[in-house]
mmCIF file of C-alpha atoms in Angstrom:
data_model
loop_
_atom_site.group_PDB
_atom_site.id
_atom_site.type_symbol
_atom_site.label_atom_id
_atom_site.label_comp_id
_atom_site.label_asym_id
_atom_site.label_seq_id
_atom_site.Cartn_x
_atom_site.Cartn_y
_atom_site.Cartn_z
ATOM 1 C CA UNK Y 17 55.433 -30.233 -43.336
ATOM 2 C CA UNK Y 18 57.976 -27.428 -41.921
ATOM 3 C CA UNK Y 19 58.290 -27.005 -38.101
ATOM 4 C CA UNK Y 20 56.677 -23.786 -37.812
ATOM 5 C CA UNK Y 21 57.411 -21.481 -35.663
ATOM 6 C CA UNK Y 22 53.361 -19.714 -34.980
ATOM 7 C CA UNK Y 23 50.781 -19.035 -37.823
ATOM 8 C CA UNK Y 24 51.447 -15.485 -38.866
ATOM 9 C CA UNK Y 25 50.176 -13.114 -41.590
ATOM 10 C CA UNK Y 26 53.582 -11.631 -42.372
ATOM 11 C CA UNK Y 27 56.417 -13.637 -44.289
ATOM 12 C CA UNK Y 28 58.733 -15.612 -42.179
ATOM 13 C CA UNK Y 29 62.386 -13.793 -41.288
ATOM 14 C CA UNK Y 30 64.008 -17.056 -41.417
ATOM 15 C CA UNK Y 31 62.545 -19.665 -43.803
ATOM 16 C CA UNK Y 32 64.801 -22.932 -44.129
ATOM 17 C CA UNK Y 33 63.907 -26.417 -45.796
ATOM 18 C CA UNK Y 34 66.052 -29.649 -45.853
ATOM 19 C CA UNK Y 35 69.064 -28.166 -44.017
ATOM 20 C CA UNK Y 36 72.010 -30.478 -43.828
ATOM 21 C CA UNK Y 37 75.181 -30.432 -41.953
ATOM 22 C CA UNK Y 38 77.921 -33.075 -41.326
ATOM 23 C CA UNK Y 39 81.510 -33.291 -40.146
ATOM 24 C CA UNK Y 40 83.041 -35.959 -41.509
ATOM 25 C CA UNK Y 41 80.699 -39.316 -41.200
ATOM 26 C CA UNK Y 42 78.490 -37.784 -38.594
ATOM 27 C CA UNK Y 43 75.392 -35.906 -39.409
ATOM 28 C CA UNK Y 44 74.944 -33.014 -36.775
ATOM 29 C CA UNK Y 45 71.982 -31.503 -39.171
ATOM 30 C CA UNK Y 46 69.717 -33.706 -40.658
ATOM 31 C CA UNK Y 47 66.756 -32.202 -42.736
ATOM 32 C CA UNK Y 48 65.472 -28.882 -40.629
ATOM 33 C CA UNK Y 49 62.819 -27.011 -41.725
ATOM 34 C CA UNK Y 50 61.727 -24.262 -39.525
ATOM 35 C CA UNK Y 51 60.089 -20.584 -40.455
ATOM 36 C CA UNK Y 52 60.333 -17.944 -37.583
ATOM 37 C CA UNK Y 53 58.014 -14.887 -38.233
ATOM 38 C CA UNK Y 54 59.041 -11.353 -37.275
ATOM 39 C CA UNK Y 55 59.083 -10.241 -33.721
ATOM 40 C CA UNK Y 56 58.596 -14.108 -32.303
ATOM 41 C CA UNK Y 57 60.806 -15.377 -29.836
ATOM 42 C CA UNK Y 58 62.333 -19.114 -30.670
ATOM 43 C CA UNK Y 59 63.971 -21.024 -27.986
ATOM 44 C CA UNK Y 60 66.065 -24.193 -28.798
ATOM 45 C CA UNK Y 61 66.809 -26.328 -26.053
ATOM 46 C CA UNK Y 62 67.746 -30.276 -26.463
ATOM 47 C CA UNK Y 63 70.781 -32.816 -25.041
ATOM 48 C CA UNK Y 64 74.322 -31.909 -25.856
ATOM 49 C CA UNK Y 65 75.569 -32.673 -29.257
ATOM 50 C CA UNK Y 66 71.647 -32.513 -30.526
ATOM 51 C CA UNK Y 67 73.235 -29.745 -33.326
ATOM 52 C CA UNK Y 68 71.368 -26.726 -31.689
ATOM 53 C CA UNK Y 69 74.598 -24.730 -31.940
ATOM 54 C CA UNK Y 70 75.297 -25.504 -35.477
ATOM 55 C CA UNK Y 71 71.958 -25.044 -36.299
ATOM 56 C CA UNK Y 72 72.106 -21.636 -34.745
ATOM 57 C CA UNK Y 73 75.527 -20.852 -36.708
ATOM 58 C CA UNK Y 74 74.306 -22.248 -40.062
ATOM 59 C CA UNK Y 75 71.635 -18.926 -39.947
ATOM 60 C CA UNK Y 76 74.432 -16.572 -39.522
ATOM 61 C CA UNK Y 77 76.985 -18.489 -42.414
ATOM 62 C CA UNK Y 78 79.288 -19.580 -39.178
ATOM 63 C CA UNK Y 79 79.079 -23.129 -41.093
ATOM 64 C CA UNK Y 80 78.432 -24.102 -44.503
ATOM 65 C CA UNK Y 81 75.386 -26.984 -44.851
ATOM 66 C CA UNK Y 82 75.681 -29.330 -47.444
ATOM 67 C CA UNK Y 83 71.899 -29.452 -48.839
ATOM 68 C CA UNK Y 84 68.978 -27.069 -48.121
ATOM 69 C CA UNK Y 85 68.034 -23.562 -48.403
ATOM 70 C CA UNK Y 86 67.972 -20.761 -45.867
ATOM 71 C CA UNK Y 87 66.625 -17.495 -45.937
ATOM 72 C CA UNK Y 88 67.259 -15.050 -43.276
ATOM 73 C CA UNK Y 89 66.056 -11.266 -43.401
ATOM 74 C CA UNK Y 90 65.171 -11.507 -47.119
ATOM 75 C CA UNK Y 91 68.642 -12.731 -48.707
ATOM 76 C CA UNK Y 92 68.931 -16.344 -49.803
ATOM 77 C CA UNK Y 93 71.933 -17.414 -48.152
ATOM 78 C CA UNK Y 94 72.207 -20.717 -48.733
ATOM 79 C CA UNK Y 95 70.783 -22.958 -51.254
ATOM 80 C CA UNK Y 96 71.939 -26.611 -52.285
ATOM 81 C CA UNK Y 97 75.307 -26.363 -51.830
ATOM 82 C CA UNK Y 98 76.037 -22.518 -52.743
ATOM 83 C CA UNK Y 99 76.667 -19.827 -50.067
ATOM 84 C CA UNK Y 100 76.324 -16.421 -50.548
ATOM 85 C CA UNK Y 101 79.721 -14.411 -51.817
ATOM 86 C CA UNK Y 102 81.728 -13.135 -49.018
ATOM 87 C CA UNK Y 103 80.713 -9.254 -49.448
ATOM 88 C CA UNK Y 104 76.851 -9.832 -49.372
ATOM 89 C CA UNK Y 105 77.388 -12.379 -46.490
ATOM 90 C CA UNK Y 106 78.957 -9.656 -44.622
ATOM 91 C CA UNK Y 107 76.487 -7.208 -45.340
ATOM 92 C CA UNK Y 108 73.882 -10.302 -43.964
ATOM 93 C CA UNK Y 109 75.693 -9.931 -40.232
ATOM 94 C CA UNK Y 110 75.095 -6.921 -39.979
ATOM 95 C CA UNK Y 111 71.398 -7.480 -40.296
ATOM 96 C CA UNK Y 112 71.405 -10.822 -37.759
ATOM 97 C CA UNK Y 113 73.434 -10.051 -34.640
ATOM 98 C CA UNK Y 114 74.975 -12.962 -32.839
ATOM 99 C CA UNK Y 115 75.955 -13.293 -28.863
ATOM 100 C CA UNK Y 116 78.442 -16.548 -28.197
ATOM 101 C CA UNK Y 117 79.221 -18.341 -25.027
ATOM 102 C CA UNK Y 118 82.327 -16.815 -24.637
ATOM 103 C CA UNK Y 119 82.078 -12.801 -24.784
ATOM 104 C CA UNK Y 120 84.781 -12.209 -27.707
ATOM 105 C CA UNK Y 121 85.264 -8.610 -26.480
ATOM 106 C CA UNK Y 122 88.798 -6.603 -27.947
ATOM 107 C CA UNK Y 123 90.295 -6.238 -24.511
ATOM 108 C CA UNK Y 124 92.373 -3.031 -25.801
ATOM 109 C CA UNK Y 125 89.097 -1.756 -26.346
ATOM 110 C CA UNK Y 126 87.247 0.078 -23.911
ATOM 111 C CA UNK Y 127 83.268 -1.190 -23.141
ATOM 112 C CA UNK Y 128 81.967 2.117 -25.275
ATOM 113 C CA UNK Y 129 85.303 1.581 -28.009
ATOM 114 C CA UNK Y 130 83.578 -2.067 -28.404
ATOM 115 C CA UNK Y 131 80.471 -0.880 -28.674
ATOM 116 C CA UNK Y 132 81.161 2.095 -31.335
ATOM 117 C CA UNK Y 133 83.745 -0.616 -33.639
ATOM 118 C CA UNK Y 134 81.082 -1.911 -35.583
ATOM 119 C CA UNK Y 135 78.749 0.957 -36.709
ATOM 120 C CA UNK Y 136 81.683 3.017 -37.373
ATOM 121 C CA UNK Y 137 83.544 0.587 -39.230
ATOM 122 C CA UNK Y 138 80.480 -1.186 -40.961
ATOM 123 C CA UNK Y 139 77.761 1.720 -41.317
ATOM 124 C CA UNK Y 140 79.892 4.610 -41.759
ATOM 125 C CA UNK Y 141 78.677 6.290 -38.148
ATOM 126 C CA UNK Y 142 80.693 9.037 -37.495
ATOM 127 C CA UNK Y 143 82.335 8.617 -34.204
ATOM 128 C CA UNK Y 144 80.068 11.022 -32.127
ATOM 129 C CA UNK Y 145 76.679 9.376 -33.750
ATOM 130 C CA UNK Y 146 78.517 5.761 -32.862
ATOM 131 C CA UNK Y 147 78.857 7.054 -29.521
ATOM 132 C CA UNK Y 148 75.616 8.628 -28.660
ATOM 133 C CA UNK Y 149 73.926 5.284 -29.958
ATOM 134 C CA UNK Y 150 76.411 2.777 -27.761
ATOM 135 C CA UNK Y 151 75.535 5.389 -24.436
ATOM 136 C CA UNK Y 152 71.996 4.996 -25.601
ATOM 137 C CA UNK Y 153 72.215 0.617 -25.575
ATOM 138 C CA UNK Y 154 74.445 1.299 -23.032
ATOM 139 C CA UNK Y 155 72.377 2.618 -20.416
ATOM 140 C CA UNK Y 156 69.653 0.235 -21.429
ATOM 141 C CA UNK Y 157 71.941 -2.502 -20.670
ATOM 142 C CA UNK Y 158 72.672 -0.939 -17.248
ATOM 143 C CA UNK Y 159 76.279 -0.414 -18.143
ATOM 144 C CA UNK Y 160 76.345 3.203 -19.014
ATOM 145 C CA UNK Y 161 78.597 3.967 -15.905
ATOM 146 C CA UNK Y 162 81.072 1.087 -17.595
ATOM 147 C CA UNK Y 163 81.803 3.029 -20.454
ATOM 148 C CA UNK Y 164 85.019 3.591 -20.029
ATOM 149 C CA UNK Y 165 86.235 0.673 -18.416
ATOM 150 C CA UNK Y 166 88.238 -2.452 -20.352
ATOM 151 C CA UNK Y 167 87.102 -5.484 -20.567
ATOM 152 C CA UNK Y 168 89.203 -6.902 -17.985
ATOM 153 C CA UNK Y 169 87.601 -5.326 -15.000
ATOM 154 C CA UNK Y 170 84.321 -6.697 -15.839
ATOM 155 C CA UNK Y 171 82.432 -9.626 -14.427
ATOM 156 C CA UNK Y 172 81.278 -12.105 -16.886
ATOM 157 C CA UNK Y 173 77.671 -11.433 -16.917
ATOM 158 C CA UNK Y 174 78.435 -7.248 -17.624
ATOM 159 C CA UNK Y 175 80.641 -8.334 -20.507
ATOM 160 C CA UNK Y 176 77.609 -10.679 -21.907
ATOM 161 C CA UNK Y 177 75.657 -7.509 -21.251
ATOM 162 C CA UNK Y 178 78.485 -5.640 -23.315
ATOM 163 C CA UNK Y 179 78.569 -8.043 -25.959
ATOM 164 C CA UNK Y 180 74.212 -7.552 -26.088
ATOM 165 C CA UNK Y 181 75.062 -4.116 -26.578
ATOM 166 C CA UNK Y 182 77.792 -4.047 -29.234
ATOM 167 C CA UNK Y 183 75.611 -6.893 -31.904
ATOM 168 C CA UNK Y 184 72.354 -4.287 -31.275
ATOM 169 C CA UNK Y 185 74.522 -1.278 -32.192
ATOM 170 C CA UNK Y 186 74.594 -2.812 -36.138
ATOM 171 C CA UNK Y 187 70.818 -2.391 -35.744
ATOM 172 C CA UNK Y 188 69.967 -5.924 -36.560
ATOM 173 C CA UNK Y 189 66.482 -7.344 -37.877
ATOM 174 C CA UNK Y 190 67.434 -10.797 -35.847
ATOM 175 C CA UNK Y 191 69.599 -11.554 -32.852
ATOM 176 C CA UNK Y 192 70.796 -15.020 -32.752
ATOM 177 C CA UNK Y 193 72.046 -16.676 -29.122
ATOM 178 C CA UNK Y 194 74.041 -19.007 -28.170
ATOM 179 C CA UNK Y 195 73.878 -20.499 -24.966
ATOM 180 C CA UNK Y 196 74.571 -17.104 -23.715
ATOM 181 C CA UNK Y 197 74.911 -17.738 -20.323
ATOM 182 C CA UNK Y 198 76.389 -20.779 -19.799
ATOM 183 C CA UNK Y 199 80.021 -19.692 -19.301
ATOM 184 C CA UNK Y 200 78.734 -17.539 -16.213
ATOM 185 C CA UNK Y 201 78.352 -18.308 -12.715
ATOM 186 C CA UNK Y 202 74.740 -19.174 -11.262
ATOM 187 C CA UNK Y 203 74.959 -15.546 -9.752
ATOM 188 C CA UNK Y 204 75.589 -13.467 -12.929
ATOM 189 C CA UNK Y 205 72.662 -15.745 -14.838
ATOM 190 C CA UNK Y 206 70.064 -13.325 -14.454
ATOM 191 C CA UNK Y 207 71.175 -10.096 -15.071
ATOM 192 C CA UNK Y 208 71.800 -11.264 -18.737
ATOM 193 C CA UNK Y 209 68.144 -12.915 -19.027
ATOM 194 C CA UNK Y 210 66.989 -9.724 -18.022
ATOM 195 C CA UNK Y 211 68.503 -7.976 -20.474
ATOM 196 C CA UNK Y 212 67.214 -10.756 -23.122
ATOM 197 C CA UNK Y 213 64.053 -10.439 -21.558
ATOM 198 C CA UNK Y 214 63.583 -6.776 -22.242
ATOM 199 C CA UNK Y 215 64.540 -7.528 -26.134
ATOM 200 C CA UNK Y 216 61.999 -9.537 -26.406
ATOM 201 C CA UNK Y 217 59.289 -7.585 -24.853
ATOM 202 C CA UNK Y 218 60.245 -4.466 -27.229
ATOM 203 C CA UNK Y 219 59.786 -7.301 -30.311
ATOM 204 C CA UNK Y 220 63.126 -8.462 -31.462
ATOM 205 C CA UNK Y 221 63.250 -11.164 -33.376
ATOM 206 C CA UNK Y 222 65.618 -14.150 -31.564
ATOM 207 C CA UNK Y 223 66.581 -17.389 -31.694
ATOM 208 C CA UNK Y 224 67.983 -18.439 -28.848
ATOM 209 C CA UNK Y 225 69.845 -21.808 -27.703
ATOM 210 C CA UNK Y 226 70.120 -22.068 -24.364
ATOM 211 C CA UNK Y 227 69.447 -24.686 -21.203
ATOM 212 C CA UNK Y 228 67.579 -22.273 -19.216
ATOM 213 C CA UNK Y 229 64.249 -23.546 -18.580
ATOM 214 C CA UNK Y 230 62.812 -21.187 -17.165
ATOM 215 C CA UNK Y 231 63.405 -18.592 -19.177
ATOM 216 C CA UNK Y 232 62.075 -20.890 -22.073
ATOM 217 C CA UNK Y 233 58.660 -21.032 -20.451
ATOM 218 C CA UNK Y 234 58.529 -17.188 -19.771
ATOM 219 C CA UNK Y 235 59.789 -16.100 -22.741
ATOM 220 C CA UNK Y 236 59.608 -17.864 -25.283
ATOM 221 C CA UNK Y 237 56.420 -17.975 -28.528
ATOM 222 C CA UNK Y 238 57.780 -21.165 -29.237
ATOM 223 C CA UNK Y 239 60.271 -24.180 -27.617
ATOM 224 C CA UNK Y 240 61.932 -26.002 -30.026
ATOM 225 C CA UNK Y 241 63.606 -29.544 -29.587
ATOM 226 C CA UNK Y 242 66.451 -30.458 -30.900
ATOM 227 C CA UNK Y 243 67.732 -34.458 -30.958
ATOM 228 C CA UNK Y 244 70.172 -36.381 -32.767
ATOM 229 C CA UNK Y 245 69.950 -33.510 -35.923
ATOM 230 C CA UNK Y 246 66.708 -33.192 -36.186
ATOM 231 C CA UNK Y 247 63.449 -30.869 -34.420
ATOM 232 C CA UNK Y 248 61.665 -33.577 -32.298
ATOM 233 C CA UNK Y 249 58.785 -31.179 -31.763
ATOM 234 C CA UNK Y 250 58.365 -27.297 -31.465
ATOM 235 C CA UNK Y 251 55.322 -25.772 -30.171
ATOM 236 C CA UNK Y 252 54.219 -23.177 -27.763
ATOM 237 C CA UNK Y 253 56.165 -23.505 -24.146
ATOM 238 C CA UNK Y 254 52.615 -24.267 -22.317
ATOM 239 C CA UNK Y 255 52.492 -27.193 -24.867
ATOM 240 C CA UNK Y 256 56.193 -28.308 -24.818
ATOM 241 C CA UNK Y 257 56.498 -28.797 -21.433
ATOM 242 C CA UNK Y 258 52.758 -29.804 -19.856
ATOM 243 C CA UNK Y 259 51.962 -31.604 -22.755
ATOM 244 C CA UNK Y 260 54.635 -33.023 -25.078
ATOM 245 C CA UNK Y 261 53.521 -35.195 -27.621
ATOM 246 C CA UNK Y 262 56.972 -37.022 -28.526
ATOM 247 C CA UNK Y 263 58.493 -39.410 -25.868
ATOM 248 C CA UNK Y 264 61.861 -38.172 -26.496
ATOM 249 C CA UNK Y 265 61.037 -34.361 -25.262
ATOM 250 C CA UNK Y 266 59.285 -36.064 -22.342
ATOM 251 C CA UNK Y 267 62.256 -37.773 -21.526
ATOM 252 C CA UNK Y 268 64.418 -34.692 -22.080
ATOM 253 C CA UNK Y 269 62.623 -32.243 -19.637
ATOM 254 C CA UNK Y 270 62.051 -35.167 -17.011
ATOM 255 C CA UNK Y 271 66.254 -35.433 -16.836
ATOM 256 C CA UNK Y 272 66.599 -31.611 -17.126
ATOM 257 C CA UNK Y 273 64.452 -30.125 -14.549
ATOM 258 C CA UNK Y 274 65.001 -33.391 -12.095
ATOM 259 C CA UNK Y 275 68.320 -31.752 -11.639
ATOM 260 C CA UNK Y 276 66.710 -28.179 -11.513
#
């Protein structure tokens, strides 16, 4: 049976069965199957090296599995071997956005330059259209008085913010994130969950990979845990962390909020 992400009347966004991913001799994926419905919320959280990252990256084509099928925002892009040809899987990212660790802005680029790259380049925005949208996710970031400013003069947790900004400006169905705030320090944490935080309440669809507990339990429709390649258990956060029915996720949270 697939881990399932809730029981929902509307087809799943992302749909994957037997997904497979080694490098070299070691298996980092090792037979997911997962559905995430529309609008739901999906944190993965797990040890280091569990494969939540590559998990995360296989749904956006970042890595290639081996076996299994994937479906993301109604494209097949990936089954049994065969990816999807380079032109359709770049017209895939621009339906599933994706924030990294590290903020990968152009530093050349001004904040609102960032911002406008994409739908100009990608969509065919004209540059005034680009721009009134990146003001628009701008200001809802909280960085409309940034616009202007490069990269460099920004703390780490505004250029997260910027980077939220610049994947919603390609309009995506899904938002994919990965560990998004652990390059930042303590301080900057929570103006980034914020931000995440008011995604999900206006019904974006994410996936999100992160360590932050807390925001798992607030946010979150379902926890997911990741071990050794494989989902240990995935469930509702109430569930996954009062009740966990598999040792391993018991032993997990025990270790993670002990040092909480």
């Amino acid at each position: 049976m697939p881990q399932t992400a809730a029981a929902s009347g509307d087809a799943p966004i992302v749909r994957i069965r037997g997904l497979k991913k080694s490098f070299g001799t070691h298996t980092v994926l090792n037979g997911i199957d997962f559905d995430v419905a529309p609008s739901q919320v999906v944190v993965v959280i797990g040890p280091s090296g569990s494969g939540k990252s590559t998990f995360l990256r296989c749904c956006n084509g970042l890595e290639q599995p081996e076996s299994g099928i994937l479906d993301i925002c109604g494209h097949r892009l990936f089954d049994q071997g065969r990816m999807l040809e380079e032109r359709a899987l770049n017209a895939l990212r621009t339906e599933v956005g994706m924030v990294f660790q590290s903020f990968n802005l152009f530093p050349h680029l001004s904040v609102l330059e960032n911002v406008t790259l994409g739908p100009r380049k990608l969509r065919g925005a004209t540059k005034a259209q680009a721009a009134d949208a990146a003001m628009a996710l701008l200001e809802k970031v909280g960085l409309a008085h940034k616009a202007q400013a490069m990269p460099a003069s920004l703390s780490g947790g505004q250029k997260q913010r910027v980077a939220i900004a610049r994947a919603l400006a390609m309009r995506p169905r899904v938002m994919l994130f990965d560990e998004p705030t652990s390059a930042l320090d303590p301080e900057l944490v929570g103006e980034v969950l914020q931000v995440m935080k008011m995604l999900a309440s206006d019904g974006m669809t994410m996936v999100v990979v992160t360590h932050e507990m807390g925001f798992a339990k607030e946010v979150a429709d379902v926890v997911v845990v990741m071990d050794g390649g494989a989902i240990v258990e995935a469930g509702p956060p109430q569930t996954i962390f009062s009740t966990p029915t598999q040792a391993r996720t018991r032993a997990f949270l025990q270790a993670v909020l002990s040092r909480a």
